[in-house]
Amino acid sequence: FEACLNALESAHMSSKDIDMIIVGTVTPDHPFPSTACILQKKLAIKGFGAFDISAGCPGWIYASDIARQYIENGSAENVMVVGADILTKITNFDDRGTCVLFGDAAGAVIMSRAERKDISLVIDSEIVADGSYYDILVQPAGGSRMPASEETVRKNLHTIYMEGNKVFKLAVKSMETACESVMQRNGFDIKSIDWLITHQANLRIIESLGNKLKVDPHKVIINIEKYANTSAATIPVALDEAVRDGKIRRGDVVLMSSFGAGLTSGSLLIRY
C-alpha cells in the first residue's frame, strides 16, 4: 500500500486514475481473496480487475508483461503493477544456508498508455517457465497438496526449501537467455543498454550475469547489500531508487531480468 502511494505521488496521479491492479507475490495476506483486491479497498477504488499472480521472484516482470498487453489491446489505461513479498514469514531460521538471504519489501510502478509524442515506452518483454525444476525451490506445505498440520509445522515444511547450487546455475543461464532474446528481437546489443537491473538474489549471480552479457559493471544497478533478496520486489525497488537517485534519466534504455521458483524467468526492455 505504501509503495502504491509513493508511485501515485511520483506519477502525479490519484488512485481514481487507476483502472487495474496486478500484484506479483508468493506471500499474499490470504490464499484468497487476492492481495490486489485488498489494495483496491485500501486505495478506495473499485469497478475494475484486480488480481495476483504467483511467479516467484519474477512476479513483477510477469505482472508487467500482463499489464503491457492489457494496455496495448485497449483494455486498460493506467495499471498499478506491484511486486511485494515478506519472505521472512516463510524463512526457516534453522537453515543457515537460506535464512541469511532474504528480506521484505514492496515496489510499485504505474504503467500507462503513452501519447505518440512520448519518448518513454515498453520496447518488449518476455516470460518463460520450466516446470521440470519446480521442486528445487519450493514451499512444500500450506497448499492443498499438503495442508497445515502439527507435523508440517514441526518439520518446518511451511518455509522455503532451496537447492542453492542448482538454482544458481539455472538462474544465470535463464536470465542471460531472456535478456539476449529481447535484445536480439528488437535490434539492440549490450552497448545499446544504459542500465541493467537484475533480480537481486545475490551478488555472485548479478556479477555472473553481467559477465555473461559483457556489460559495463558501472551500468549494473545493485542494492542487495541494503535489502537482501526481497523476491518480486527487488527490481521495482531498484528501479525506483535508481530513478530517484538520478541515475536513470528520461530516455535511458533499461533492461531488467529476473528468475525464481517454477522455475520462472523473464525480461523487460524499456525506454524510461
PDB file of C-alpha atoms in Angstrom:
ATOM      1  CA  PHE A   1       0.000   0.000   0.000  1.00  0.00           C
ATOM      2  CA  GLU A   2       2.821   2.420   0.881  1.00  0.00           C
ATOM      3  CA  ALA A   3       4.601   1.547  -2.368  1.00  0.00           C
ATOM      4  CA  CYS A   4       1.407   2.303  -4.310  1.00  0.00           C
ATOM      5  CA  LEU A   5       1.042   5.673  -2.599  1.00  0.00           C
ATOM      6  CA  ASN A   6       4.646   6.530  -3.480  1.00  0.00           C
ATOM      7  CA  ALA A   7       4.052   5.515  -7.100  1.00  0.00           C
ATOM      8  CA  LEU A   8       0.940   7.679  -7.331  1.00  0.00           C
ATOM      9  CA  GLU A   9       2.818  10.650  -5.897  1.00  0.00           C
ATOM     10  CA  SER A  10       5.717  10.203  -8.317  1.00  0.00           C
ATOM     11  CA  ALA A  11       3.335   9.914 -11.277  1.00  0.00           C
ATOM     12  CA  HIS A  12       1.281  12.942 -10.148  1.00  0.00           C
ATOM     13  CA  MET A  13      -1.846  10.781 -10.196  1.00  0.00           C
ATOM     14  CA  SER A  14      -4.638   9.953  -7.803  1.00  0.00           C
ATOM     15  CA  SER A  15      -5.929   6.481  -7.072  1.00  0.00           C
ATOM     16  CA  LYS A  16      -9.025   7.334  -9.162  1.00  0.00           C
ATOM     17  CA  ASP A  17      -6.804   7.248 -12.280  1.00  0.00           C
ATOM     18  CA  ILE A  18      -6.005   3.548 -11.820  1.00  0.00           C
ATOM     19  CA  ASP A  19      -8.095   1.041 -13.778  1.00  0.00           C
ATOM     20  CA  MET A  20      -6.325  -2.242 -12.978  1.00  0.00           C
ATOM     21  CA  ILE A  21      -4.142  -3.670 -10.195  1.00  0.00           C
ATOM     22  CA  ILE A  22      -1.801  -6.632 -10.673  1.00  0.00           C
ATOM     23  CA  VAL A  23       0.282  -7.917  -7.752  1.00  0.00           C
ATOM     24  CA  GLY A  24       3.155 -10.358  -8.087  1.00  0.00           C
ATOM     25  CA  THR A  25       3.625 -12.139  -4.758  1.00  0.00           C
ATOM     26  CA  VAL A  26       4.232 -15.544  -3.194  1.00  0.00           C
ATOM     27  CA  THR A  27       3.380 -14.284   0.300  1.00  0.00           C
ATOM     28  CA  PRO A  28      -0.172 -12.968  -0.048  1.00  0.00           C
ATOM     29  CA  ASP A  29      -2.140 -11.915   3.017  1.00  0.00           C
ATOM     30  CA  HIS A  30      -4.512 -14.837   2.370  1.00  0.00           C
ATOM     31  CA  PRO A  31      -4.823 -17.718  -0.116  1.00  0.00           C
ATOM     32  CA  PHE A  32      -7.936 -15.789  -1.118  1.00  0.00           C
ATOM     33  CA  PRO A  33      -9.010 -13.087  -1.699  1.00  0.00           C
ATOM     34  CA  SER A  34      -6.153 -11.659  -3.701  1.00  0.00           C
ATOM     35  CA  THR A  35      -3.821  -9.062  -2.233  1.00  0.00           C
ATOM     36  CA  ALA A  36      -4.750  -6.886  -5.229  1.00  0.00           C
ATOM     37  CA  CYS A  37      -8.368  -6.760  -4.018  1.00  0.00           C
ATOM     38  CA  ILE A  38      -7.194  -5.752  -0.542  1.00  0.00           C
ATOM     39  CA  LEU A  39      -5.083  -2.996  -2.118  1.00  0.00           C
ATOM     40  CA  GLN A  40      -8.088  -1.889  -4.130  1.00  0.00           C
ATOM     41  CA  LYS A  41     -10.061  -1.399  -0.910  1.00  0.00           C
ATOM     42  CA  LYS A  42      -7.184   0.421   0.813  1.00  0.00           C
ATOM     43  CA  LEU A  43      -6.911   2.766  -2.167  1.00  0.00           C
ATOM     44  CA  ALA A  44     -10.696   3.359  -2.028  1.00  0.00           C
ATOM     45  CA  ILE A  45     -11.271   2.392  -5.659  1.00  0.00           C
ATOM     46  CA  LYS A  46     -13.322  -0.339  -7.346  1.00  0.00           C
ATOM     47  CA  GLY A  47     -15.061  -1.442 -10.515  1.00  0.00           C
ATOM     48  CA  PHE A  48     -12.108  -2.919 -12.419  1.00  0.00           C
ATOM     49  CA  GLY A  49      -9.948  -6.049 -12.478  1.00  0.00           C
ATOM     50  CA  ALA A  50      -7.585  -6.703  -9.566  1.00  0.00           C
ATOM     51  CA  PHE A  51      -5.661  -9.957  -9.234  1.00  0.00           C
ATOM     52  CA  ASP A  52      -2.463 -11.615  -8.015  1.00  0.00           C
ATOM     53  CA  ILE A  53      -0.012 -13.770  -9.908  1.00  0.00           C
ATOM     54  CA  SER A  54       2.326 -16.332  -8.352  1.00  0.00           C
ATOM     55  CA  ALA A  55       5.525 -16.435 -10.387  1.00  0.00           C
ATOM     56  CA  GLY A  56       8.168 -16.340  -7.671  1.00  0.00           C
ATOM     57  CA  CYS A  57      10.840 -13.687  -7.881  1.00  0.00           C
ATOM     58  CA  PRO A  58       9.949 -12.671 -11.480  1.00  0.00           C
ATOM     59  CA  GLY A  59       6.435 -11.881 -10.256  1.00  0.00           C
ATOM     60  CA  TRP A  60       6.794  -8.186 -11.057  1.00  0.00           C
ATOM     61  CA  ILE A  61       8.230  -8.958 -14.519  1.00  0.00           C
ATOM     62  CA  TYR A  62       5.307 -11.311 -15.180  1.00  0.00           C
ATOM     63  CA  ALA A  63       2.840  -8.697 -13.927  1.00  0.00           C
ATOM     64  CA  SER A  64       4.449  -6.032 -16.136  1.00  0.00           C
ATOM     65  CA  ASP A  65       4.219  -8.300 -19.168  1.00  0.00           C
ATOM     66  CA  ILE A  66       0.499  -8.824 -18.478  1.00  0.00           C
ATOM     67  CA  ALA A  67      -0.123  -5.102 -17.852  1.00  0.00           C
ATOM     68  CA  ARG A  68       1.616  -4.178 -21.085  1.00  0.00           C
ATOM     69  CA  GLN A  69      -0.747  -6.364 -23.079  1.00  0.00           C
ATOM     70  CA  TYR A  70      -3.880  -5.031 -21.387  1.00  0.00           C
ATOM     71  CA  ILE A  71      -2.750  -1.520 -22.269  1.00  0.00           C
ATOM     72  CA  GLU A  72      -1.781  -2.410 -25.826  1.00  0.00           C
ATOM     73  CA  ASN A  73      -5.146  -4.031 -26.565  1.00  0.00           C
ATOM     74  CA  GLY A  74      -7.014  -1.028 -25.169  1.00  0.00           C
ATOM     75  CA  SER A  75      -8.498  -2.717 -22.092  1.00  0.00           C
ATOM     76  CA  ALA A  76      -6.655  -0.523 -19.573  1.00  0.00           C
ATOM     77  CA  GLU A  77      -5.123   2.937 -19.361  1.00  0.00           C
ATOM     78  CA  ASN A  78      -3.223   3.047 -16.053  1.00  0.00           C
ATOM     79  CA  VAL A  79      -2.217  -0.235 -14.417  1.00  0.00           C
ATOM     80  CA  MET A  80      -0.744  -0.401 -10.918  1.00  0.00           C
ATOM     81  CA  VAL A  81       1.920  -3.108 -11.125  1.00  0.00           C
ATOM     82  CA  VAL A  82       3.202  -4.291  -7.750  1.00  0.00           C
ATOM     83  CA  GLY A  83       5.891  -6.702  -6.604  1.00  0.00           C
ATOM     84  CA  ALA A  84       5.661  -7.450  -2.884  1.00  0.00           C
ATOM     85  CA  ASP A  85       6.945 -10.243  -0.655  1.00  0.00           C
ATOM     86  CA  ILE A  86       7.518 -10.817   3.041  1.00  0.00           C
ATOM     87  CA  LEU A  87       9.898 -13.748   2.792  1.00  0.00           C
ATOM     88  CA  THR A  88      10.906 -13.628   6.442  1.00  0.00           C
ATOM     89  CA  LYS A  89       7.425 -15.006   7.215  1.00  0.00           C
ATOM     90  CA  ILE A  90       8.312 -18.222   5.343  1.00  0.00           C
ATOM     91  CA  THR A  91      12.024 -18.447   6.138  1.00  0.00           C
ATOM     92  CA  ASN A  92      13.441 -21.400   8.079  1.00  0.00           C
ATOM     93  CA  PHE A  93      15.769 -19.719  10.560  1.00  0.00           C
ATOM     94  CA  ASP A  94      17.328 -23.072  11.416  1.00  0.00           C
ATOM     95  CA  ASP A  95      18.593 -23.366   7.838  1.00  0.00           C
ATOM     96  CA  ARG A  96      21.671 -21.169   7.724  1.00  0.00           C
ATOM     97  CA  GLY A  97      22.039 -21.822   4.009  1.00  0.00           C
ATOM     98  CA  THR A  98      18.897 -19.828   3.211  1.00  0.00           C
ATOM     99  CA  CYS A  99      17.810 -17.713   6.185  1.00  0.00           C
ATOM    100  CA  VAL A 100      20.582 -15.141   5.708  1.00  0.00           C
ATOM    101  CA  LEU A 101      19.485 -14.439   2.145  1.00  0.00           C
ATOM    102  CA  PHE A 102      16.016 -12.958   2.418  1.00  0.00           C
ATOM    103  CA  GLY A 103      14.321  -9.681   3.259  1.00  0.00           C
ATOM    104  CA  ASP A 104      10.925  -7.979   2.960  1.00  0.00           C
ATOM    105  CA  ALA A 105       9.892  -5.198   0.572  1.00  0.00           C
ATOM    106  CA  ALA A 106       7.317  -3.879  -1.867  1.00  0.00           C
ATOM    107  CA  GLY A 107       7.761  -1.945  -5.087  1.00  0.00           C
ATOM    108  CA  ALA A 108       5.145  -0.458  -7.389  1.00  0.00           C
ATOM    109  CA  VAL A 109       5.002   1.262 -10.752  1.00  0.00           C
ATOM    110  CA  ILE A 110       2.155   2.697 -12.785  1.00  0.00           C
ATOM    111  CA  MET A 111       2.250   1.543 -16.373  1.00  0.00           C
ATOM    112  CA  SER A 112       0.233   3.888 -18.592  1.00  0.00           C
ATOM    113  CA  ARG A 113      -0.767   4.311 -22.193  1.00  0.00           C
ATOM    114  CA  ALA A 114       1.673   6.751 -23.794  1.00  0.00           C
ATOM    115  CA  GLU A 115       0.979   9.546 -26.205  1.00  0.00           C
ATOM    116  CA  ARG A 116       2.695   9.220 -29.572  1.00  0.00           C
ATOM    117  CA  LYS A 117       4.986  12.129 -28.726  1.00  0.00           C
ATOM    118  CA  ASP A 118       6.210  10.446 -25.510  1.00  0.00           C
ATOM    119  CA  ILE A 119       9.755   9.107 -25.560  1.00  0.00           C
ATOM    120  CA  SER A 120       9.036   6.540 -22.848  1.00  0.00           C
ATOM    121  CA  LEU A 121       7.822   3.106 -23.889  1.00  0.00           C
ATOM    122  CA  VAL A 122       7.906  -0.590 -23.162  1.00  0.00           C
ATOM    123  CA  ILE A 123      10.027  -1.910 -26.011  1.00  0.00           C
ATOM    124  CA  ASP A 124       9.486  -5.607 -25.343  1.00  0.00           C
ATOM    125  CA  SER A 125       9.065  -8.216 -22.631  1.00  0.00           C
ATOM    126  CA  GLU A 126       9.302 -11.967 -22.286  1.00  0.00           C
ATOM    127  CA  ILE A 127       8.227 -14.510 -19.681  1.00  0.00           C
ATOM    128  CA  VAL A 128       9.321 -18.162 -19.563  1.00  0.00           C
ATOM    129  CA  ALA A 129       8.868 -21.156 -17.275  1.00  0.00           C
ATOM    130  CA  ASP A 130      10.347 -24.645 -16.969  1.00  0.00           C
ATOM    131  CA  GLY A 131       8.193 -26.654 -14.580  1.00  0.00           C
ATOM    132  CA  SER A 132      10.551 -29.624 -14.651  1.00  0.00           C
ATOM    133  CA  TYR A 133      12.546 -27.849 -11.940  1.00  0.00           C
ATOM    134  CA  TYR A 134       9.577 -26.886  -9.744  1.00  0.00           C
ATOM    135  CA  ASP A 135      10.822 -28.920  -6.765  1.00  0.00           C
ATOM    136  CA  ILE A 136      14.257 -27.321  -6.290  1.00  0.00           C
ATOM    137  CA  LEU A 137      12.812 -24.049  -4.951  1.00  0.00           C
ATOM    138  CA  VAL A 138       9.551 -24.609  -3.127  1.00  0.00           C
ATOM    139  CA  GLN A 139       7.438 -24.021  -0.034  1.00  0.00           C
ATOM    140  CA  PRO A 140       6.302 -27.639   0.461  1.00  0.00           C
ATOM    141  CA  ALA A 141       3.358 -27.221   2.832  1.00  0.00           C
ATOM    142  CA  GLY A 142       0.451 -24.843   3.160  1.00  0.00           C
ATOM    143  CA  GLY A 143      -1.344 -25.602  -0.097  1.00  0.00           C
ATOM    144  CA  SER A 144      -3.969 -28.204  -0.939  1.00  0.00           C
ATOM    145  CA  ARG A 145      -1.340 -30.896  -1.572  1.00  0.00           C
ATOM    146  CA  MET A 146      -0.001 -30.666   1.981  1.00  0.00           C
ATOM    147  CA  PRO A 147      -2.397 -28.729   4.242  1.00  0.00           C
ATOM    148  CA  ALA A 148      -1.219 -27.383   7.573  1.00  0.00           C
ATOM    149  CA  SER A 149      -0.883 -29.959  10.336  1.00  0.00           C
ATOM    150  CA  GLU A 150       1.081 -30.434  13.521  1.00  0.00           C
ATOM    151  CA  GLU A 151       3.622 -32.478  11.577  1.00  0.00           C
ATOM    152  CA  THR A 152       4.124 -29.918   8.775  1.00  0.00           C
ATOM    153  CA  VAL A 153       4.695 -27.169  11.321  1.00  0.00           C
ATOM    154  CA  ARG A 154       7.096 -29.300  13.382  1.00  0.00           C
ATOM    155  CA  LYS A 155       9.134 -30.163  10.260  1.00  0.00           C
ATOM    156  CA  ASN A 156       9.263 -26.541   9.041  1.00  0.00           C
ATOM    157  CA  LEU A 157       7.553 -27.526   5.793  1.00  0.00           C
ATOM    158  CA  HIS A 158       5.865 -24.128   5.547  1.00  0.00           C
ATOM    159  CA  THR A 159       9.222 -22.494   4.895  1.00  0.00           C
ATOM    160  CA  ILE A 160      11.453 -22.098   1.843  1.00  0.00           C
ATOM    161  CA  TYR A 161      13.321 -25.152   0.592  1.00  0.00           C
ATOM    162  CA  MET A 162      16.021 -24.422  -1.985  1.00  0.00           C
ATOM    163  CA  GLU A 163      18.764 -26.403  -3.693  1.00  0.00           C
ATOM    164  CA  GLY A 164      21.113 -23.450  -3.986  1.00  0.00           C
ATOM    165  CA  ASN A 165      23.746 -24.790  -6.382  1.00  0.00           C
ATOM    166  CA  LYS A 166      21.194 -25.940  -8.943  1.00  0.00           C
ATOM    167  CA  VAL A 167      19.247 -22.709  -8.670  1.00  0.00           C
ATOM    168  CA  PHE A 168      22.418 -20.637  -9.149  1.00  0.00           C
ATOM    169  CA  LYS A 169      23.363 -22.298 -12.443  1.00  0.00           C
ATOM    170  CA  LEU A 170      19.844 -22.188 -13.837  1.00  0.00           C
ATOM    171  CA  ALA A 171      19.353 -18.591 -12.715  1.00  0.00           C
ATOM    172  CA  VAL A 172      22.290 -17.180 -14.642  1.00  0.00           C
ATOM    173  CA  LYS A 173      21.518 -19.207 -17.765  1.00  0.00           C
ATOM    174  CA  SER A 174      17.800 -18.374 -17.809  1.00  0.00           C
ATOM    175  CA  MET A 175      18.303 -14.636 -17.273  1.00  0.00           C
ATOM    176  CA  GLU A 176      21.026 -14.493 -19.925  1.00  0.00           C
ATOM    177  CA  THR A 177      18.691 -16.188 -22.409  1.00  0.00           C
ATOM    178  CA  ALA A 178      15.794 -13.863 -21.522  1.00  0.00           C
ATOM    179  CA  CYS A 179      17.976 -10.767 -21.921  1.00  0.00           C
ATOM    180  CA  GLU A 180      19.528 -11.880 -25.204  1.00  0.00           C
ATOM    181  CA  SER A 181      16.092 -12.753 -26.564  1.00  0.00           C
ATOM    182  CA  VAL A 182      14.511  -9.302 -26.108  1.00  0.00           C
ATOM    183  CA  MET A 183      17.648  -7.519 -27.276  1.00  0.00           C
ATOM    184  CA  GLN A 184      18.046  -9.560 -30.470  1.00  0.00           C
ATOM    185  CA  ARG A 185      14.342  -9.378 -31.265  1.00  0.00           C
ATOM    186  CA  ASN A 186      14.485  -5.563 -31.184  1.00  0.00           C
ATOM    187  CA  GLY A 187      17.866  -4.902 -32.761  1.00  0.00           C
ATOM    188  CA  PHE A 188      19.712  -4.000 -29.556  1.00  0.00           C
ATOM    189  CA  ASP A 189      23.111  -5.109 -28.353  1.00  0.00           C
ATOM    190  CA  ILE A 190      24.510  -4.766 -24.849  1.00  0.00           C
ATOM    191  CA  LYS A 191      26.221  -1.482 -25.767  1.00  0.00           C
ATOM    192  CA  SER A 192      22.775  -0.033 -26.528  1.00  0.00           C
ATOM    193  CA  ILE A 193      21.667  -0.659 -22.939  1.00  0.00           C
ATOM    194  CA  ASP A 194      22.121   2.224 -20.497  1.00  0.00           C
ATOM    195  CA  TRP A 195      21.249   0.249 -17.366  1.00  0.00           C
ATOM    196  CA  LEU A 196      20.845  -3.384 -16.346  1.00  0.00           C
ATOM    197  CA  ILE A 197      18.646  -4.229 -13.361  1.00  0.00           C
ATOM    198  CA  THR A 198      18.718  -7.883 -12.488  1.00  0.00           C
ATOM    199  CA  HIS A 199      16.905  -9.726  -9.713  1.00  0.00           C
ATOM    200  CA  GLN A 200      18.833  -9.021  -6.508  1.00  0.00           C
ATOM    201  CA  ALA A 201      19.252 -12.664  -5.441  1.00  0.00           C
ATOM    202  CA  ASN A 202      22.923 -12.488  -4.516  1.00  0.00           C
ATOM    203  CA  LEU A 203      25.985 -10.617  -5.713  1.00  0.00           C
ATOM    204  CA  ARG A 204      27.562 -13.665  -7.373  1.00  0.00           C
ATOM    205  CA  ILE A 205      24.526 -14.176  -9.602  1.00  0.00           C
ATOM    206  CA  ILE A 206      24.377 -10.473 -10.507  1.00  0.00           C
ATOM    207  CA  GLU A 207      28.078 -10.397 -11.367  1.00  0.00           C
ATOM    208  CA  SER A 208      27.905 -13.694 -13.276  1.00  0.00           C
ATOM    209  CA  LEU A 209      25.058 -12.427 -15.452  1.00  0.00           C
ATOM    210  CA  GLY A 210      26.916  -9.167 -16.076  1.00  0.00           C
ATOM    211  CA  ASN A 211      29.997 -11.101 -17.166  1.00  0.00           C
ATOM    212  CA  LYS A 212      27.951 -13.355 -19.449  1.00  0.00           C
ATOM    213  CA  LEU A 213      26.335 -10.359 -21.116  1.00  0.00           C
ATOM    214  CA  LYS A 214      29.660  -8.452 -21.169  1.00  0.00           C
ATOM    215  CA  VAL A 215      28.003  -5.376 -19.708  1.00  0.00           C
ATOM    216  CA  ASP A 216      29.964  -2.476 -18.196  1.00  0.00           C
ATOM    217  CA  PRO A 217      29.807  -3.067 -14.399  1.00  0.00           C
ATOM    218  CA  HIS A 218      29.081   0.643 -13.892  1.00  0.00           C
ATOM    219  CA  LYS A 219      25.788   0.147 -15.763  1.00  0.00           C
ATOM    220  CA  VAL A 220      24.525  -2.527 -13.355  1.00  0.00           C
ATOM    221  CA  ILE A 221      22.149  -1.371 -10.601  1.00  0.00           C
ATOM    222  CA  ILE A 222      22.853  -3.152  -7.294  1.00  0.00           C
ATOM    223  CA  ASN A 223      21.187  -2.587  -3.916  1.00  0.00           C
ATOM    224  CA  ILE A 224      21.159  -6.104  -2.442  1.00  0.00           C
ATOM    225  CA  GLU A 225      23.538  -5.028   0.325  1.00  0.00           C
ATOM    226  CA  LYS A 226      20.719  -2.901   1.760  1.00  0.00           C
ATOM    227  CA  TYR A 227      17.679  -5.146   1.493  1.00  0.00           C
ATOM    228  CA  ALA A 228      18.809  -8.710   0.655  1.00  0.00           C
ATOM    229  CA  ASN A 229      16.671 -10.868  -1.645  1.00  0.00           C
ATOM    230  CA  THR A 230      13.124  -9.472  -1.489  1.00  0.00           C
ATOM    231  CA  SER A 231      11.754 -11.688  -4.281  1.00  0.00           C
ATOM    232  CA  ALA A 232       9.243  -9.942  -6.570  1.00  0.00           C
ATOM    233  CA  ALA A 233      10.075  -6.555  -5.020  1.00  0.00           C
ATOM    234  CA  THR A 234      13.772  -6.439  -5.936  1.00  0.00           C
ATOM    235  CA  ILE A 235      13.502  -4.995  -9.436  1.00  0.00           C
ATOM    236  CA  PRO A 236      10.806  -2.331  -8.866  1.00  0.00           C
ATOM    237  CA  VAL A 237      12.586  -1.192  -5.681  1.00  0.00           C
ATOM    238  CA  ALA A 238      15.924  -0.954  -7.514  1.00  0.00           C
ATOM    239  CA  LEU A 239      14.264   0.852 -10.431  1.00  0.00           C
ATOM    240  CA  ASP A 240      12.588   3.352  -8.107  1.00  0.00           C
ATOM    241  CA  GLU A 241      15.818   4.075  -6.228  1.00  0.00           C
ATOM    242  CA  ALA A 242      17.830   4.489  -9.429  1.00  0.00           C
ATOM    243  CA  VAL A 243      15.289   6.987 -10.778  1.00  0.00           C
ATOM    244  CA  ARG A 244      15.087   8.932  -7.516  1.00  0.00           C
ATOM    245  CA  ASP A 245      18.900   8.999  -7.245  1.00  0.00           C
ATOM    246  CA  GLY A 246      19.185  10.482 -10.725  1.00  0.00           C
ATOM    247  CA  LYS A 247      20.979   7.513 -12.257  1.00  0.00           C
ATOM    248  CA  ILE A 248      18.206   6.533 -14.658  1.00  0.00           C
ATOM    249  CA  ARG A 249      17.052   9.531 -16.661  1.00  0.00           C
ATOM    250  CA  ARG A 250      14.343  10.149 -19.218  1.00  0.00           C
ATOM    251  CA  GLY A 251      15.231   8.386 -22.465  1.00  0.00           C
ATOM    252  CA  ASP A 252      17.583   5.818 -20.936  1.00  0.00           C
ATOM    253  CA  VAL A 253      17.209   2.235 -22.153  1.00  0.00           C
ATOM    254  CA  VAL A 254      16.816  -0.125 -19.203  1.00  0.00           C
ATOM    255  CA  LEU A 255      16.987  -3.916 -19.375  1.00  0.00           C
ATOM    256  CA  MET A 256      15.511  -5.846 -16.436  1.00  0.00           C
ATOM    257  CA  SER A 257      15.569  -9.586 -15.821  1.00  0.00           C
ATOM    258  CA  SER A 258      14.625 -11.999 -13.056  1.00  0.00           C
ATOM    259  CA  PHE A 259      14.298 -15.707 -12.222  1.00  0.00           C
ATOM    260  CA  GLY A 260      12.623 -17.678  -9.470  1.00  0.00           C
ATOM    261  CA  ALA A 261      10.516 -20.577  -8.278  1.00  0.00           C
ATOM    262  CA  GLY A 262       8.855 -22.519 -11.039  1.00  0.00           C
ATOM    263  CA  LEU A 263      11.448 -22.254 -12.411  1.00  0.00           C
ATOM    264  CA  THR A 264      10.371 -18.983 -13.961  1.00  0.00           C
ATOM    265  CA  SER A 265      12.304 -16.239 -15.685  1.00  0.00           C
ATOM    266  CA  GLY A 266      11.607 -13.124 -17.679  1.00  0.00           C
ATOM    267  CA  SER A 267      12.903  -9.842 -19.012  1.00  0.00           C
ATOM    268  CA  LEU A 268      11.565  -6.360 -19.620  1.00  0.00           C
ATOM    269  CA  LEU A 269      13.157  -3.837 -22.001  1.00  0.00           C
ATOM    270  CA  ILE A 270      12.029  -0.233 -21.661  1.00  0.00           C
ATOM    271  CA  ARG A 271      12.956   3.295 -22.603  1.00  0.00           C
ATOM    272  CA  TYR A 272      12.357   5.258 -19.429  1.00  0.00           C
TER     273      TYR A 272
END
